[in-house]
Tab-separated table of C-alpha atoms and ligand atoms in Angstrom:
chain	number	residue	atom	x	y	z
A	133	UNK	CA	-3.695	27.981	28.100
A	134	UNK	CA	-2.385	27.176	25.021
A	135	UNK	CA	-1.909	23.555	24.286
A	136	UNK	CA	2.801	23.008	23.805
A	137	UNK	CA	2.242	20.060	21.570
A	138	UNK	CA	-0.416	20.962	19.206
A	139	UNK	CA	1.387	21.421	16.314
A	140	UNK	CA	3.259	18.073	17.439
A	141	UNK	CA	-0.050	16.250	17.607
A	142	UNK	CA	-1.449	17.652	14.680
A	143	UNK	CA	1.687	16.601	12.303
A	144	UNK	CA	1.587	13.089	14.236
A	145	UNK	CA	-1.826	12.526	12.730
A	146	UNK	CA	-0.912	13.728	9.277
A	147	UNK	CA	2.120	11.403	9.348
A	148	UNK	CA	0.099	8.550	10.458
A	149	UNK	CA	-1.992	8.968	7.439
A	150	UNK	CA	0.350	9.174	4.700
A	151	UNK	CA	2.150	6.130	6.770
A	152	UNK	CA	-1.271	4.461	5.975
A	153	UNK	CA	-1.417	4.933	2.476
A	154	UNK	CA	1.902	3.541	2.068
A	155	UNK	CA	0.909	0.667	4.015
A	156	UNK	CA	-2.473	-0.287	2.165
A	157	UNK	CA	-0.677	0.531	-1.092
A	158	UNK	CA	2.006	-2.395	-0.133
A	159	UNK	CA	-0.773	-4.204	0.804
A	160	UNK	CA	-1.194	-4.445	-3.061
A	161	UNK	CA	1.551	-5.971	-4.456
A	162	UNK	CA	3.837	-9.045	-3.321
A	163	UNK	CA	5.284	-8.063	-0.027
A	164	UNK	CA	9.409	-9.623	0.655
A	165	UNK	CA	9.429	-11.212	4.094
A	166	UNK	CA	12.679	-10.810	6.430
A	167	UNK	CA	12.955	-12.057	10.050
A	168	UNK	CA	14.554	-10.509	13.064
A	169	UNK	CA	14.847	-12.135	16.526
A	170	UNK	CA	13.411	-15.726	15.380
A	171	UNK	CA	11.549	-17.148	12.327
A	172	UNK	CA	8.352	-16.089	13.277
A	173	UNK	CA	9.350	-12.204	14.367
A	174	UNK	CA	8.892	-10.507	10.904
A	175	UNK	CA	9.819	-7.087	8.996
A	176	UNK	CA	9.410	-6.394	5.411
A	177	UNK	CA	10.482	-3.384	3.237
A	178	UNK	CA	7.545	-1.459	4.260
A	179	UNK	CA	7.984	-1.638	7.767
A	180	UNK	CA	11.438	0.445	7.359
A	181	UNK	CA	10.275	2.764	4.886
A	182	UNK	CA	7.278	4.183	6.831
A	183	UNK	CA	9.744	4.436	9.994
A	184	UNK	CA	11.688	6.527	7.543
A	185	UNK	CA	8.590	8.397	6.603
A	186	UNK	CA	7.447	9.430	10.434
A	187	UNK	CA	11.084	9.759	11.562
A	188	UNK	CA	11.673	12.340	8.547
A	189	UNK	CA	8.406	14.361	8.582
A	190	UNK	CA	9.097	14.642	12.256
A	191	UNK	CA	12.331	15.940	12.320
A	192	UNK	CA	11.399	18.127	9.395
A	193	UNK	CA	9.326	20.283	11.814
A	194	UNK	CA	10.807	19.056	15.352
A	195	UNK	CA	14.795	18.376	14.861
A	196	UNK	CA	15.865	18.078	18.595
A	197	UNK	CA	13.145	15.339	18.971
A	198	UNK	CA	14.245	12.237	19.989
A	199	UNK	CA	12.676	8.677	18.647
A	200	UNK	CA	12.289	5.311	19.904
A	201	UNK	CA	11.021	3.275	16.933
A	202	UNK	CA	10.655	-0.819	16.294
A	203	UNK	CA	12.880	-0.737	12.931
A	204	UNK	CA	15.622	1.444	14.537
A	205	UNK	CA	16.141	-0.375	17.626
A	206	UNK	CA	16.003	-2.849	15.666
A	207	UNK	CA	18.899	-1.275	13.475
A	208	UNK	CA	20.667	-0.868	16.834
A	209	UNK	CA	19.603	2.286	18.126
A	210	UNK	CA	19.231	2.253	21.851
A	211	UNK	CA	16.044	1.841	22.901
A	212	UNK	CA	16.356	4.892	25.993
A	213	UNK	CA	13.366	6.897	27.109
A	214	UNK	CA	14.464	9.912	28.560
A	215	UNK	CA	13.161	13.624	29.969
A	216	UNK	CA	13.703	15.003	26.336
A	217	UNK	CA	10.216	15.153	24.145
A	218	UNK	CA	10.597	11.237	22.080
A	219	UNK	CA	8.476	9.989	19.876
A	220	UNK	CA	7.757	6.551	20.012
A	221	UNK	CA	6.577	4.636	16.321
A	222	UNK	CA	5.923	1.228	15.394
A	223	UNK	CA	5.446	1.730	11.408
A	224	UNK	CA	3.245	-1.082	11.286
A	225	UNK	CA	1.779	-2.776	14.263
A	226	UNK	CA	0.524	-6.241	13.163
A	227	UNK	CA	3.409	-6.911	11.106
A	228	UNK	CA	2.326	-10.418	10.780
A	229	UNK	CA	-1.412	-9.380	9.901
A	230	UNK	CA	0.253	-7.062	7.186
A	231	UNK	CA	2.858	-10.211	5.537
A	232	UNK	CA	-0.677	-12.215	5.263
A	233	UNK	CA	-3.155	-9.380	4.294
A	234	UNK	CA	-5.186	-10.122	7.718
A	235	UNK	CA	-7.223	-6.840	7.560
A	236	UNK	CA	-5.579	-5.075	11.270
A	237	UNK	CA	-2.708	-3.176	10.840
A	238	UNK	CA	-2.173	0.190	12.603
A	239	UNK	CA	0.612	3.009	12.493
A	240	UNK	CA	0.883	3.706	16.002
A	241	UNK	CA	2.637	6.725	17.031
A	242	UNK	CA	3.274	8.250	20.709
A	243	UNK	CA	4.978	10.916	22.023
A	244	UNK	CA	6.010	11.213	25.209
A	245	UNK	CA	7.925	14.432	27.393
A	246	UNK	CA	9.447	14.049	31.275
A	247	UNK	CA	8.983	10.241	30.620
A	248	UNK	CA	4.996	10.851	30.770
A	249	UNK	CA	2.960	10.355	27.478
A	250	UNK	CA	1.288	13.731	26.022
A	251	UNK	CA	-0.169	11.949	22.729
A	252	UNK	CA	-1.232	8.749	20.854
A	253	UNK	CA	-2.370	8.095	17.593
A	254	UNK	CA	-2.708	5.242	16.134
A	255	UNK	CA	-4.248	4.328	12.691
A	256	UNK	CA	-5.940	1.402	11.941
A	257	UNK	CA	-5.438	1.806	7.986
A	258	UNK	CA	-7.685	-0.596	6.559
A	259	UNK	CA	-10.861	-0.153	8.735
A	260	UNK	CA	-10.142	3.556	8.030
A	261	UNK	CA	-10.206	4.793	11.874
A	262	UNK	CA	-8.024	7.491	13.531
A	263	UNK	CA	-7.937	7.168	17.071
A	264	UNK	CA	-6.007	9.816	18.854
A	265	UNK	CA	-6.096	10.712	23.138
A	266	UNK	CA	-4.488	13.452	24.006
A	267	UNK	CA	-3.298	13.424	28.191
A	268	UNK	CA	-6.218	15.308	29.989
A	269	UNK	CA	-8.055	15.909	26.605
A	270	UNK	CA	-9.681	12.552	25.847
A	271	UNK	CA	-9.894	9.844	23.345
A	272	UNK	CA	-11.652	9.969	20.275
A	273	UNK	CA	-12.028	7.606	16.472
A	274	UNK	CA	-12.339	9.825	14.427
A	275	UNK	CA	-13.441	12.201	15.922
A	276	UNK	CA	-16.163	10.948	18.098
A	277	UNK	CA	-15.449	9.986	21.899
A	278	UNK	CA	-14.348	6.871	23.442
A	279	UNK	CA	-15.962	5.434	26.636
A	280	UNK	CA	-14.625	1.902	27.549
A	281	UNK	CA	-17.536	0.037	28.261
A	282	UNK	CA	-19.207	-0.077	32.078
A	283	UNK	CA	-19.364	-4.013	32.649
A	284	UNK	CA	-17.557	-5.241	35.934
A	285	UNK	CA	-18.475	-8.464	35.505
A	286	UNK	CA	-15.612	-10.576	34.383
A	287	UNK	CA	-18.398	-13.754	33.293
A	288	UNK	CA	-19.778	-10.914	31.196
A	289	UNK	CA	-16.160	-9.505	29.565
A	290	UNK	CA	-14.584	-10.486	26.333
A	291	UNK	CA	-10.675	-10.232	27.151
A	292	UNK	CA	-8.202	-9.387	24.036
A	293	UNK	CA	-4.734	-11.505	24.382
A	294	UNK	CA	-2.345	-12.522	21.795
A	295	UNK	CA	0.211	-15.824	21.409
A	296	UNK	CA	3.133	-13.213	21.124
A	297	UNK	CA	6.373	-14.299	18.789
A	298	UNK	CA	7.989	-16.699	21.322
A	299	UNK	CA	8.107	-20.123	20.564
A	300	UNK	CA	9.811	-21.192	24.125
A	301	UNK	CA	7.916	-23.884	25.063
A	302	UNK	CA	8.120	-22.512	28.672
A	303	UNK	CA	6.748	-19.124	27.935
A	304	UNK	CA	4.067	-20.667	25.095
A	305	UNK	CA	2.649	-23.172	28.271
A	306	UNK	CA	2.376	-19.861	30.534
A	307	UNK	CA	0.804	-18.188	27.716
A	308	UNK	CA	-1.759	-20.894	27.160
A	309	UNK	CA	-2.207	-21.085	31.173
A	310	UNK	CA	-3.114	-17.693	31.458
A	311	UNK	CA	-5.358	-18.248	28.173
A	312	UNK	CA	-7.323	-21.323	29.440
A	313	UNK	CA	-7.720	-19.337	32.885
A	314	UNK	CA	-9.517	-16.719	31.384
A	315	UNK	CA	-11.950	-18.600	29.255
A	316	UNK	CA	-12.471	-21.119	31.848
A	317	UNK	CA	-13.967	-17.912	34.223
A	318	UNK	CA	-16.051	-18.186	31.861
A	319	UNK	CA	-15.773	-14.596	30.584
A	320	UNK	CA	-17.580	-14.397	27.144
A	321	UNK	CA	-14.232	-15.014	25.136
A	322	UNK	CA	-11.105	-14.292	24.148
A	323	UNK	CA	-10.018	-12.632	20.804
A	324	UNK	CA	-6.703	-10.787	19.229
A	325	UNK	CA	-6.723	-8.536	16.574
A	326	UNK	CA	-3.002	-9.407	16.077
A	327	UNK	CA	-2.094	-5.865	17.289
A	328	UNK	CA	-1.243	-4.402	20.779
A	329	UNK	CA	-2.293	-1.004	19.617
A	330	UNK	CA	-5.779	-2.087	17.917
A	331	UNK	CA	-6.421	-4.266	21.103
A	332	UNK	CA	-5.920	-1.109	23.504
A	333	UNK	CA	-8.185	0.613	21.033
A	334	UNK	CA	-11.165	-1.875	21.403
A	335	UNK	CA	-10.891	-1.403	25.029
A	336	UNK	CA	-10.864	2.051	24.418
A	337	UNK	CA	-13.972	1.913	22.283
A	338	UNK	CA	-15.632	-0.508	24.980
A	339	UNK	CA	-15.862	-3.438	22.640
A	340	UNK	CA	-13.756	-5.293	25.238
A	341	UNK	CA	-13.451	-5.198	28.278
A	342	UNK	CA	-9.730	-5.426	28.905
A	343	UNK	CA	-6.211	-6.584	27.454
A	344	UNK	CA	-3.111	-8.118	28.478
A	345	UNK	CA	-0.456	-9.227	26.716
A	346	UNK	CA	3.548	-10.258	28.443
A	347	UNK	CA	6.412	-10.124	25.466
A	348	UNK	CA	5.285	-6.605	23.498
A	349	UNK	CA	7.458	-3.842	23.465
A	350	UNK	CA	6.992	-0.152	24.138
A	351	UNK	CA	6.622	1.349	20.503
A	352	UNK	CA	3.151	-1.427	20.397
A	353	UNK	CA	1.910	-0.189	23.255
A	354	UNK	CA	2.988	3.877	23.909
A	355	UNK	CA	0.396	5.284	21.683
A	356	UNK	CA	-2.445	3.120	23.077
A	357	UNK	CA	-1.671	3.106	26.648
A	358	UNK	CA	-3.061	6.964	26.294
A	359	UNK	CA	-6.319	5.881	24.976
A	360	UNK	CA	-7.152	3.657	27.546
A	361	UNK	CA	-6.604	6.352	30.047
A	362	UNK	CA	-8.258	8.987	28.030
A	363	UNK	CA	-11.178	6.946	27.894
A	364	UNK	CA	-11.568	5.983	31.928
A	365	UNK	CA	-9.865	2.399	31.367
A	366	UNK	CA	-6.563	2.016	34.082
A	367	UNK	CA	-3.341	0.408	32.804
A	368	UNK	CA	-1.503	-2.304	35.220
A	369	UNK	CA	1.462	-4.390	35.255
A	370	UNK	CA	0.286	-7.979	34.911
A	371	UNK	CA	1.390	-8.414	38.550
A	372	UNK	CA	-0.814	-5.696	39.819
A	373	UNK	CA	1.088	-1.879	40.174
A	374	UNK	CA	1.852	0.506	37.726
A	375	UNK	CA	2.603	-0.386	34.239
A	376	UNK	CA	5.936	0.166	33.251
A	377	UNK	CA	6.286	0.829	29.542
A	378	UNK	CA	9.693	-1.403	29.374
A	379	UNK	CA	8.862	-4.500	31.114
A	380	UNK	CA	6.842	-5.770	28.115
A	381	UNK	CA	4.144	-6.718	30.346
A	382	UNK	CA	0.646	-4.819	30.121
A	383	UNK	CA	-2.979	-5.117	31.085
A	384	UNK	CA	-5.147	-2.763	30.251
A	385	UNK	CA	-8.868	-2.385	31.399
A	386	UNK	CA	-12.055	-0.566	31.556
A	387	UNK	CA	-12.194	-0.286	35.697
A	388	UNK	CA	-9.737	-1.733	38.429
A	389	UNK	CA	-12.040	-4.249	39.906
A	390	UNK	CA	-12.147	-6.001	36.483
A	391	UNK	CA	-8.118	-5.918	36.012
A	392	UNK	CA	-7.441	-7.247	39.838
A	393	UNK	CA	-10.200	-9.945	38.779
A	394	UNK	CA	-7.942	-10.868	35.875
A	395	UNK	CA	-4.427	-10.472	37.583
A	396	UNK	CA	-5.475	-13.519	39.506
A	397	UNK	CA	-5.960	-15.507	36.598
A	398	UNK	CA	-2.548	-13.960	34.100
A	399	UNK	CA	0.292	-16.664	34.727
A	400	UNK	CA	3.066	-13.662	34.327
A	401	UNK	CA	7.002	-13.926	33.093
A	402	UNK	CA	9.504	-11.813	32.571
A	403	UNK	CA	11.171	-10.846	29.677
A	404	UNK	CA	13.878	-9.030	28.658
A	405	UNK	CA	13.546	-5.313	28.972
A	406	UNK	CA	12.751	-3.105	26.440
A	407	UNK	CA	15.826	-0.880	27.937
A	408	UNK	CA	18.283	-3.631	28.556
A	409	UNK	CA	18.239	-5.158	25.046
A	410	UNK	CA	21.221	-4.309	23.123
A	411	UNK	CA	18.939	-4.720	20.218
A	412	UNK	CA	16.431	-7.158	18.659
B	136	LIG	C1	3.308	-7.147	17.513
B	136	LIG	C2	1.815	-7.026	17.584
B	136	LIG	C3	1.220	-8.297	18.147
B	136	LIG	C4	1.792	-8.631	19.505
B	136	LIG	C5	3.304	-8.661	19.469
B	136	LIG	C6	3.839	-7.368	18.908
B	136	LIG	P1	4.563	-5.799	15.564
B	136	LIG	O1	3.849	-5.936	17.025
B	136	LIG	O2	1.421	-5.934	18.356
B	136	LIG	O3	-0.159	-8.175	18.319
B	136	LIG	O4	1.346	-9.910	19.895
B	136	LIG	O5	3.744	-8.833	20.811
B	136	LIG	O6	5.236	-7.408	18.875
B	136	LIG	O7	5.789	-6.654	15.608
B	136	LIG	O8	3.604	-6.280	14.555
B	136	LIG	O9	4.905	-4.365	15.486
């Protein structure tokens, strides 16, 4: 049978591209820093104008489409997934990374119909990789297929986490629980590449074995949640269950005994819903 969302897939990685290019071109010249929910939760220019980009190319080609992206809701757009096919963008994920030229940034774009994901692509501009998963098709960089990596052992795993953009002291001392928990295993280590979607990615790719992260939102981690799947990892909520693409709460992982081995150790909060925000 025919695959519905093809041409849908197809334009998402074209978009993604160009979005790219603009964002490596910024890269360039002196990029104008403005905040959102707190001093250390930043946007530029850039961030805005590639939203435009996607939101524009999409409709273009797919004007009933709804969208769900970071500068929008942002704007004050409701933040609603519903039945209808939605696309969900963050412009640039690693918006901090980008503001200090830290070489991760990724356009991560996911698309999702009856609430269920059929697509994710996200691209990680300056290391030049596409990585797109299609639901039942698989996950691929550029073209070649992704495999998370086969180790159960948690004192063999390096786990991905990052510090997130609260500075509560309460939520920074869970976060830093949860972090000193995880090394103290010992698993090999912990790293961030200062993006949800690139962390899902390296899961993906089996250069870690598994992520977590309480306090991102669902544009960072819609496009990625489909390449961990794609690739045999399982998604969780960071109590155990189903992931909920809301809550703000993820783990991802390359097999369920090595995400129940890390649930015990993930000191977990809750914040705000994606869906209950008025805006950010
Ligand atoms: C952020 C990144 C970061 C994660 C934050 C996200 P943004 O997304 O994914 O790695 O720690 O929770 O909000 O703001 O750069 O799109």
């Amino acid at each position: 049978m025919a695959d519905a969302w093809k041409e849908a897939m197809e334009l998402a990685e074209k978009t993604a591209r160009r979005a790219g290019e603009v964002v490596c071109a910024a890269l360039q010249v002196e990029r104008s820093v403005m905040t959102k929910s707190c001093s250390v939760d930043l946007v530029t220019q850039t961030d805005q104008q590639v939203e435009q980009l996607i939101i524009q190319s999409v409709r273009d080609k797919f004007p009933t489409h709804r969208f769900i992206g970071e500068e929008s809701v942002a704007a004050g757009e409701p933040c609603v997934l519903s039945d209808e096919p939605t696309w969900i963008i963050d412009p640039i994920d690693g918006t901090t990374n980008f503001v200090h030229a830290f070489p991760f940034v990724a356009v991560s774009i996911g698309f999702s119909v009856n609430k269920q994901m059929e697509f994710g692509v996200v691209f990680s501009c300056l290391e030049d990789k596409m990585y797109t998963a299609r639901r039942g098709g698989g996950a691929f960089c550029n073209g070649e297929r992704l495999q998370v990596s086969s180790q159960e052992d948690i004192q063999q795993a390096m786990v991905c986490t990052e510090f997130g953009s609260s500075r509560d002291p309460e939520v920074v001392e869970k976060i830093f629980c949860s972090l000193r928990a995880v090394l103290s295993i010992p698993t090999h280590g912990v790293r961030g590449a200062g993006t949800a979607a690139i962390n899902m990615c390296l899961v993906a790719s089996g250069c870690v074995e598994a992520y977590y992260e309480i306090g991102i939102h669902v544009w960072d981690i819609a496009a990625g949640v489909l390449l961990v799947t794609e690739a045999g990892g399982v998604l969780m909520d960071v109590q155990g269950g189903p992931v909920d693409l809301m809550s703000r709460r993820v783990l991802a992982a390359n097999s369920p005994a090595l995400a129940e081995r890390l649930l015990q150790e993930i000191h977990s909060f809750c914040p705000i819903r994606d869906d209950a925000a008025p805006s950010l």
